[in-house]
PDB file of N, CA and C in Angstrom:
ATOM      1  N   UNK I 240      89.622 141.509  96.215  1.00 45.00           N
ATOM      2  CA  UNK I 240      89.302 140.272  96.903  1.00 45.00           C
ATOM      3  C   UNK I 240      90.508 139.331  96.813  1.00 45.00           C
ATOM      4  N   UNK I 241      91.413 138.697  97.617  1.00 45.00           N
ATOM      5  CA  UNK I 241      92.241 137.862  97.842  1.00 45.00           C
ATOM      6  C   UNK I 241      91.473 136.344  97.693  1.00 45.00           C
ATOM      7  N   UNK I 242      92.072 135.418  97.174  1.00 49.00           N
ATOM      8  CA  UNK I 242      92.061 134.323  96.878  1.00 49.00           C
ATOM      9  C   UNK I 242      92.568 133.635  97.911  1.00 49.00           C
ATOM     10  N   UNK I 243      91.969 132.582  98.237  1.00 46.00           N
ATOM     11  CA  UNK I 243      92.652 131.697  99.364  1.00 46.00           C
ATOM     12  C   UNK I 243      93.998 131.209  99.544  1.00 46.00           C
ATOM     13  N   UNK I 244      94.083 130.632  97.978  1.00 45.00           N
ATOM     14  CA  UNK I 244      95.075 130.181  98.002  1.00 45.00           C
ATOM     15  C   UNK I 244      96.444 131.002  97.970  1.00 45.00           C
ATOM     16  N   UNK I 245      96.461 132.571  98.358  1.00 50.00           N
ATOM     17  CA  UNK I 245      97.274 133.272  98.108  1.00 50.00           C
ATOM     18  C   UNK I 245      97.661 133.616  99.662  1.00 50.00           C
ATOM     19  N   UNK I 246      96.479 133.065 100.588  1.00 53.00           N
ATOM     20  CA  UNK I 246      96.769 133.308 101.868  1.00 53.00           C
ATOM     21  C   UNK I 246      97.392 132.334 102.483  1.00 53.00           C
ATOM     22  N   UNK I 247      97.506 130.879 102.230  1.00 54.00           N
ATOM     23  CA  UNK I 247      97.693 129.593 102.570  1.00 54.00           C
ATOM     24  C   UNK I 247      98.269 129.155 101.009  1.00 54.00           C
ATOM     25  N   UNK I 248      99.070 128.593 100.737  1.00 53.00           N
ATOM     26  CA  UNK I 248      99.188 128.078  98.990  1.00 53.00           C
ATOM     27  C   UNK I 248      99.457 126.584  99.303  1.00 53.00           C
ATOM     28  N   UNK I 249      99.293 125.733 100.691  1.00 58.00           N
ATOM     29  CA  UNK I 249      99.173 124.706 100.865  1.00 58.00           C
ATOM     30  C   UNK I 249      97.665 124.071 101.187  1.00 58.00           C
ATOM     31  N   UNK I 250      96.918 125.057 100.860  1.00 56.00           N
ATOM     32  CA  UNK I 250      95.714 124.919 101.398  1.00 56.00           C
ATOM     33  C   UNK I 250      94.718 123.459 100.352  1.00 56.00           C
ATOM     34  N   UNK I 251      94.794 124.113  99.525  1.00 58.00           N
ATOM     35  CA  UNK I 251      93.928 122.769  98.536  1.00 58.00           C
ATOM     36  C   UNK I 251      94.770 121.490  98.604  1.00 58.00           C
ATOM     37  N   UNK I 252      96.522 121.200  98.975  1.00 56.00           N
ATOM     38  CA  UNK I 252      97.107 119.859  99.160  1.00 56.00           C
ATOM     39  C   UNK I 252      95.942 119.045 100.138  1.00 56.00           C
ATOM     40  N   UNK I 253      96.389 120.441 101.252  1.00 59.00           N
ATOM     41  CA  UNK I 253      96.274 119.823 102.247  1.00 59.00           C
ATOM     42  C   UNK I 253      94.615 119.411 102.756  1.00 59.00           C
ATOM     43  N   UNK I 254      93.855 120.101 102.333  1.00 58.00           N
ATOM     44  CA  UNK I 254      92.396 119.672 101.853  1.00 58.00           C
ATOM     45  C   UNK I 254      91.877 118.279 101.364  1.00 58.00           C
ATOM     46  N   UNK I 255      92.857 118.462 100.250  1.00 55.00           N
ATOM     47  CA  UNK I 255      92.427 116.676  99.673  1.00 55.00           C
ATOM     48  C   UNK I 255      93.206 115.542 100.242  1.00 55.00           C
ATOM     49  N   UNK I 256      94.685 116.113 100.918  1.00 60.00           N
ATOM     50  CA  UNK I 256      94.584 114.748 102.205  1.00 60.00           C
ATOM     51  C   UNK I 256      93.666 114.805 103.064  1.00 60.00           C
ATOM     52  N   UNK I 257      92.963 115.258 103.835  1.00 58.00           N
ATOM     53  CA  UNK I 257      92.574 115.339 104.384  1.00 58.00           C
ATOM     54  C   UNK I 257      90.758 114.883 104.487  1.00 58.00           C
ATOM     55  N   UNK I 258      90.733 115.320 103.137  1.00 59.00           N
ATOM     56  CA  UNK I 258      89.719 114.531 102.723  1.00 59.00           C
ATOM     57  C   UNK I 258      89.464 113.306 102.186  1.00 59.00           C
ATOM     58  N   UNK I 259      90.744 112.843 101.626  1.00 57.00           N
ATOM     59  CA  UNK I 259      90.756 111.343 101.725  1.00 57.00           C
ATOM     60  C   UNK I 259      91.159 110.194 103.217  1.00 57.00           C
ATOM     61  N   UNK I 260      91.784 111.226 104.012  1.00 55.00           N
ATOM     62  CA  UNK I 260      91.957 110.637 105.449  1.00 55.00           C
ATOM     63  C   UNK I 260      90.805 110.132 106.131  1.00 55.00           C
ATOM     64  N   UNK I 261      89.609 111.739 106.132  1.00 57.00           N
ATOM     65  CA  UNK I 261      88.156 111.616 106.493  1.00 57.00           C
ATOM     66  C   UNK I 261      87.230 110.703 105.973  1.00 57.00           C
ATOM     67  N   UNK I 262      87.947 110.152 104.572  1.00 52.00           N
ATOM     68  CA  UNK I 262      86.602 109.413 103.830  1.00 52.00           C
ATOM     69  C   UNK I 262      87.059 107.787 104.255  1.00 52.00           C
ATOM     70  N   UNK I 263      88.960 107.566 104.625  1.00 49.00           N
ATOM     71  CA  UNK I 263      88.802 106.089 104.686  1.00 49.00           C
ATOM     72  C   UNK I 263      88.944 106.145 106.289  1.00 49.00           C
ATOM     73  N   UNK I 264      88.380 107.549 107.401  1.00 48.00           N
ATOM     74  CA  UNK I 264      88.164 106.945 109.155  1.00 48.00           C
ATOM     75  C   UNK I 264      86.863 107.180 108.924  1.00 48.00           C
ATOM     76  N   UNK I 265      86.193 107.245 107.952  1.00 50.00           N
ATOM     77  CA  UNK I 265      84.530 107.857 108.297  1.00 50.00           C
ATOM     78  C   UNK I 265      83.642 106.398 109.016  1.00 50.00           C
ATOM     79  N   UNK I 266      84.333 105.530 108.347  1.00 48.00           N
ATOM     80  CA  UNK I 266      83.600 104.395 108.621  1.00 48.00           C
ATOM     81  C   UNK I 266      84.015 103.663 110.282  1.00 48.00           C
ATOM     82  N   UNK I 267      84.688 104.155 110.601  1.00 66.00           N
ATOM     83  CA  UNK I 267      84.953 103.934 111.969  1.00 66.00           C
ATOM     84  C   UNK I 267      86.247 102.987 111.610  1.00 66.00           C
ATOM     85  N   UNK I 268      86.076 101.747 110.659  1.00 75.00           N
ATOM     86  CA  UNK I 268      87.512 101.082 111.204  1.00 75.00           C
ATOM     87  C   UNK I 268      88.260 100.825 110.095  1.00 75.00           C
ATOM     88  N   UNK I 269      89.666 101.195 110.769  1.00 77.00           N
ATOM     89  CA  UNK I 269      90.576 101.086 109.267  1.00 77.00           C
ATOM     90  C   UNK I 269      90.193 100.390 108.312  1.00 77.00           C
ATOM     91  N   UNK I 270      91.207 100.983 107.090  1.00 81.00           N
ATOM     92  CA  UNK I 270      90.849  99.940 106.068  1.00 81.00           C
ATOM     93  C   UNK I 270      91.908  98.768 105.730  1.00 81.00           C
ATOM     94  N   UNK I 271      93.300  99.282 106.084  1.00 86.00           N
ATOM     95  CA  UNK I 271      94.168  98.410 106.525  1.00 86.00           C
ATOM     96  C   UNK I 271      94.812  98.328 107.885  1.00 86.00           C
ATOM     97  N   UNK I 272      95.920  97.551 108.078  1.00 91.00           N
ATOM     98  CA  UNK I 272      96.318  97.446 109.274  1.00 91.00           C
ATOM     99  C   UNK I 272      97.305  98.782 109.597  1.00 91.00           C
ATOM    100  N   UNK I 273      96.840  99.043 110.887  1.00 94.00           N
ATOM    101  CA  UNK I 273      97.480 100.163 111.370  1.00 94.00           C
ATOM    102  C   UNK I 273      99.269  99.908 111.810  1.00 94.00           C
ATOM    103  N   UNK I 274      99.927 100.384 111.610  1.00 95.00           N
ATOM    104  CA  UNK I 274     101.209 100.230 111.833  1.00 95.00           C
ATOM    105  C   UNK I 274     101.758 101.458 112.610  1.00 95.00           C
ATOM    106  N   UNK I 275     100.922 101.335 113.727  1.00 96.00           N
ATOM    107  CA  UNK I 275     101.591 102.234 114.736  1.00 96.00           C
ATOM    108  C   UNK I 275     100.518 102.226 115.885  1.00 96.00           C
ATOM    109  N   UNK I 276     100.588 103.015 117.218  1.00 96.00           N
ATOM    110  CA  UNK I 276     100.297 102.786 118.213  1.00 96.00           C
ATOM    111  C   UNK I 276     100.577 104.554 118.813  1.00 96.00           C
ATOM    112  N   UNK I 277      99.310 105.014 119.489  1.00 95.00           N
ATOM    113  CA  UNK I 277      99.368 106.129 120.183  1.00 95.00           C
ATOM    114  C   UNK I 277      99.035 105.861 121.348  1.00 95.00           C
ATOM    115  N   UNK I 278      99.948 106.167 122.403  1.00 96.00           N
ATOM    116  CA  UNK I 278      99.942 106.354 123.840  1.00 96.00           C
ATOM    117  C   UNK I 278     100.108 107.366 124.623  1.00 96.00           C
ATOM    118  N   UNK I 279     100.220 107.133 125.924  1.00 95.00           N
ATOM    119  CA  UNK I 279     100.352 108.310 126.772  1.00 95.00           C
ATOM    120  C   UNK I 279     101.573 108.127 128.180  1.00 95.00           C
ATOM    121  N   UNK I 280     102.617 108.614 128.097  1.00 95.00           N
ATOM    122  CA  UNK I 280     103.915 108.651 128.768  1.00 95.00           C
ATOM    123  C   UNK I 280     103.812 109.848 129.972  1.00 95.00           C
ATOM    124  N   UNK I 281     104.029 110.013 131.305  1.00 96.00           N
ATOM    125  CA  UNK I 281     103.942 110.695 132.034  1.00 96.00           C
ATOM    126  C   UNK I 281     103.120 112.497 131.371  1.00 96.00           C
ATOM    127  N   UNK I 282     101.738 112.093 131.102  1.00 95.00           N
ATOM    128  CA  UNK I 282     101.083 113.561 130.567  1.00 95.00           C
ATOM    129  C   UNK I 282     101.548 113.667 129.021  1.00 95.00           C
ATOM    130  N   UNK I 283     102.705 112.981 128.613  1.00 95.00           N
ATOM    131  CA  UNK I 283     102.973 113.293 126.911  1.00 95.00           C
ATOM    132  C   UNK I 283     102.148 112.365 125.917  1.00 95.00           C
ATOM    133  N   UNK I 284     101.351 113.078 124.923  1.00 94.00           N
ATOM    134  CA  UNK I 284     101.033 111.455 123.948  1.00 94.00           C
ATOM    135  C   UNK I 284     102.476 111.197 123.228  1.00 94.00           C
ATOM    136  N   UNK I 285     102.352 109.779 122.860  1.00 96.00           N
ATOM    137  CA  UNK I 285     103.709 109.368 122.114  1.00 96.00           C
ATOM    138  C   UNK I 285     102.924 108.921 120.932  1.00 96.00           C
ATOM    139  N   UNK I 286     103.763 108.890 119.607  1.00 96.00           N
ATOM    140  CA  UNK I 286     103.227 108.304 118.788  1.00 96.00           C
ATOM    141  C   UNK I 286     104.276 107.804 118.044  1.00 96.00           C
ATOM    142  N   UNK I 287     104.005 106.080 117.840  1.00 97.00           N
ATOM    143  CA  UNK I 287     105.330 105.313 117.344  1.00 97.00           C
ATOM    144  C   UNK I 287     104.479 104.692 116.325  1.00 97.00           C
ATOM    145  N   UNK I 288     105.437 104.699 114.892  1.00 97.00           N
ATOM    146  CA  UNK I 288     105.319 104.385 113.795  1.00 97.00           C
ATOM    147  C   UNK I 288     106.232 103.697 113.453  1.00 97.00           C
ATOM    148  N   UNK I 289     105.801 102.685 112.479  1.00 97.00           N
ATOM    149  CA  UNK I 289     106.780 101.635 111.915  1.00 97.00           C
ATOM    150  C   UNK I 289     106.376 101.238 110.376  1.00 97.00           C
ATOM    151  N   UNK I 290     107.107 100.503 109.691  1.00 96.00           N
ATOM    152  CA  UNK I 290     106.606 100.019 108.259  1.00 96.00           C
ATOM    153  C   UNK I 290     106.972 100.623 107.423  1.00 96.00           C
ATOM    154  N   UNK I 291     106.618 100.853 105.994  1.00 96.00           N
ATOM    155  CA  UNK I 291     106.956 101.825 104.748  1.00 96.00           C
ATOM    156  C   UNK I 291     106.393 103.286 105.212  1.00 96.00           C
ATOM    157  N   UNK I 292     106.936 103.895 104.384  1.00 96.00           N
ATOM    158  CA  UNK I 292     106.402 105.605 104.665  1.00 96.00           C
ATOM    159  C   UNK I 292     105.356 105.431 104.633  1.00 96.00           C
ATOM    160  N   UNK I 293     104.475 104.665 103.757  1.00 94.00           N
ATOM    161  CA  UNK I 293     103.067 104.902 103.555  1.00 94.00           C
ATOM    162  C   UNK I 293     102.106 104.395 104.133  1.00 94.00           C
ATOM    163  N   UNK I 294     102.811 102.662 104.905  1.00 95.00           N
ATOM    164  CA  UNK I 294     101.878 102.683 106.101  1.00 95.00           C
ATOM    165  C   UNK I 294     102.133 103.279 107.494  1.00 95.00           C
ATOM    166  N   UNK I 295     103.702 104.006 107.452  1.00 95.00           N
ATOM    167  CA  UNK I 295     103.353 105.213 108.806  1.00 95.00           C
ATOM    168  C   UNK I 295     102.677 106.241 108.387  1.00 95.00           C
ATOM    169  N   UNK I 296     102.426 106.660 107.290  1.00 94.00           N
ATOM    170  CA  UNK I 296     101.772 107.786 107.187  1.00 94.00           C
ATOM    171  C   UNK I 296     100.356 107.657 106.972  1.00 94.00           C
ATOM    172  N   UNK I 297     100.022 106.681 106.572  1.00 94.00           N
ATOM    173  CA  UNK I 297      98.413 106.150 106.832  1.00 94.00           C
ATOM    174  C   UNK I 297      98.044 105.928 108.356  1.00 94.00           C
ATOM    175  N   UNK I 298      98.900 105.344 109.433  1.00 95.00           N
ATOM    176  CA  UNK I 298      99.139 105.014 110.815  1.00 95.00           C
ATOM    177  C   UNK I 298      99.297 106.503 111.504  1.00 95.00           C
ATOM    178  N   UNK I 299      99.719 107.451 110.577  1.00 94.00           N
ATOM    179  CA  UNK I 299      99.446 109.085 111.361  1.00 94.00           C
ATOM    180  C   UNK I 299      98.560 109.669 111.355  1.00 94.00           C
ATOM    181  N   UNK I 300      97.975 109.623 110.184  1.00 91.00           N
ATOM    182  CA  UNK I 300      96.863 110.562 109.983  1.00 91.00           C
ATOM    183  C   UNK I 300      95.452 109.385 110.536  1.00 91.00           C
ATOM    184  N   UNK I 301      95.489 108.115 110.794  1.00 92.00           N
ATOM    185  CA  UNK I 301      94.053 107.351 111.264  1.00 92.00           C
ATOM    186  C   UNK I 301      94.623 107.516 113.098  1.00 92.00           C
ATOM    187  N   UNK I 302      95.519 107.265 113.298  1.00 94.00           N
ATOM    188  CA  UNK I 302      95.929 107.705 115.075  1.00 94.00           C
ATOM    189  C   UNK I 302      95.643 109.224 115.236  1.00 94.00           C
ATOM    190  N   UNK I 303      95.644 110.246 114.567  1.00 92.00           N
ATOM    191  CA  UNK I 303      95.713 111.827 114.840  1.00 92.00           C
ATOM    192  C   UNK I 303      94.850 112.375 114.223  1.00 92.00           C
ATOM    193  N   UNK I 304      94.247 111.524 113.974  1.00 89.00           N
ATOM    194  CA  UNK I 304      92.297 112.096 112.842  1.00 89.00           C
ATOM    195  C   UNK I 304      92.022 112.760 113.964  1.00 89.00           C
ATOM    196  N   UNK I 305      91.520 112.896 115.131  1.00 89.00           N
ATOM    197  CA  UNK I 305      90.345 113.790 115.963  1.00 89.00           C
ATOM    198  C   UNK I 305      91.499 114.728 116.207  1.00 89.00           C
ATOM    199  N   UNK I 306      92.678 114.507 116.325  1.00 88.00           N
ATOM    200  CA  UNK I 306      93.773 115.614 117.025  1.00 88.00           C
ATOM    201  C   UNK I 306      93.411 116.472 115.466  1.00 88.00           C
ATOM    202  N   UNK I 307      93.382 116.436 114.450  1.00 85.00           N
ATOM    203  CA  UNK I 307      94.355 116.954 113.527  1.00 85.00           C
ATOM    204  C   UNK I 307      93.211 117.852 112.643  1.00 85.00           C
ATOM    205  N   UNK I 308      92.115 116.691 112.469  1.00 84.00           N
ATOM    206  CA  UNK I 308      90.719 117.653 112.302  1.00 84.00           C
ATOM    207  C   UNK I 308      90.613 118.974 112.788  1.00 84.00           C
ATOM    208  N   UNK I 309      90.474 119.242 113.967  1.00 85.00           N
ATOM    209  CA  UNK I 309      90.315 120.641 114.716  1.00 85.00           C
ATOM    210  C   UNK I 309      91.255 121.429 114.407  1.00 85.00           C
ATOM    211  N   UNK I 310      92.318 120.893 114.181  1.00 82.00           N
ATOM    212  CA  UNK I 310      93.860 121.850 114.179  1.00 82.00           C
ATOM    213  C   UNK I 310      93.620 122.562 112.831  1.00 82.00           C
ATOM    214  N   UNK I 311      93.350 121.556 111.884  1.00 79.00           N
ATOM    215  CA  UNK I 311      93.108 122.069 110.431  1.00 79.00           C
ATOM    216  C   UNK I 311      91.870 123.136 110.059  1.00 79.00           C
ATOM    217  N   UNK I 312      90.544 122.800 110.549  1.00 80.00           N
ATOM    218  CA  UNK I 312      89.822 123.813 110.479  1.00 80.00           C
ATOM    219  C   UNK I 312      89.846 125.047 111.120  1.00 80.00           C
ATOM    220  N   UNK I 313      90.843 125.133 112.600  1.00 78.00           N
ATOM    221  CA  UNK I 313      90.988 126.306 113.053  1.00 78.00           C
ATOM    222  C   UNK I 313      91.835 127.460 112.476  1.00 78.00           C
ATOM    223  N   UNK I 314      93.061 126.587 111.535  1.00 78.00           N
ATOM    224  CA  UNK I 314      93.536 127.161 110.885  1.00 78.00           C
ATOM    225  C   UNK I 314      93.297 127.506 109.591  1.00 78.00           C
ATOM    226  N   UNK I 315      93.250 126.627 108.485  1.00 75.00           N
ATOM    227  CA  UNK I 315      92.895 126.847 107.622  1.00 75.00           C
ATOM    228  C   UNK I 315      91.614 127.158 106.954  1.00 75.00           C
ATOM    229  N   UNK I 316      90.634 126.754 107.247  1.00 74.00           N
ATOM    230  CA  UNK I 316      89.187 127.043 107.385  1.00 74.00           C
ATOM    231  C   UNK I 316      88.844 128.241 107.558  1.00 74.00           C
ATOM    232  N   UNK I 317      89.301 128.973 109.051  1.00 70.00           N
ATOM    233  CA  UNK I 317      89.047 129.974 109.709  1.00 70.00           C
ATOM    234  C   UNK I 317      90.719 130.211 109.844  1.00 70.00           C
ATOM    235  N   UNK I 318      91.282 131.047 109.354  1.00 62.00           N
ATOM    236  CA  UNK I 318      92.513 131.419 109.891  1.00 62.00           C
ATOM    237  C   UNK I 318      92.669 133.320 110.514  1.00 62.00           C
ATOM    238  N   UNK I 319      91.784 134.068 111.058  1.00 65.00           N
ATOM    239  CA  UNK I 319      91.471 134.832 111.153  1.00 65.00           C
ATOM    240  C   UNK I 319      91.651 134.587 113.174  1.00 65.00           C
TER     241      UNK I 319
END
């Protein structure tokens, strides 16, 4: 029997971001101010970030929650 983490070894990181991403969009609205902005440029989304790493990277993962959800369970979840 193979272990998950031997198939993915980023798998449990990336789990518990992800689960702390889910627990502070669950409520529908940020918990701080977003420091960035997702749009849409001739058919492309754009996504512009600004501020410390940590409020673009809080500003990525609350702009790309519904994108990023699906991406993650198709892969890692189910990677078959």
């Amino acid at each position: 029997m193979r272990q998950e983490s031997q198939k993915h070894p980023g798998t449990r990181v990336v789990s518990l971001f992800l689960a702390t991403m889910l627990c502070s969009t669950a409520a529908g609205a940020p918990t701080r101010p977003i420091c960035g902005r997702l749009s849409e440029h001739d058919g492309l989304s754009v996504l512009d970030l600004w501020g410390t790493p940590a409020e673009a990277g809080y500003a990525h993962g609350y702009l790309l929650a519904e994108r990023i959800v699906p991406l993650f369970d198709g892969y890692v979840l189910d990677p078959h």
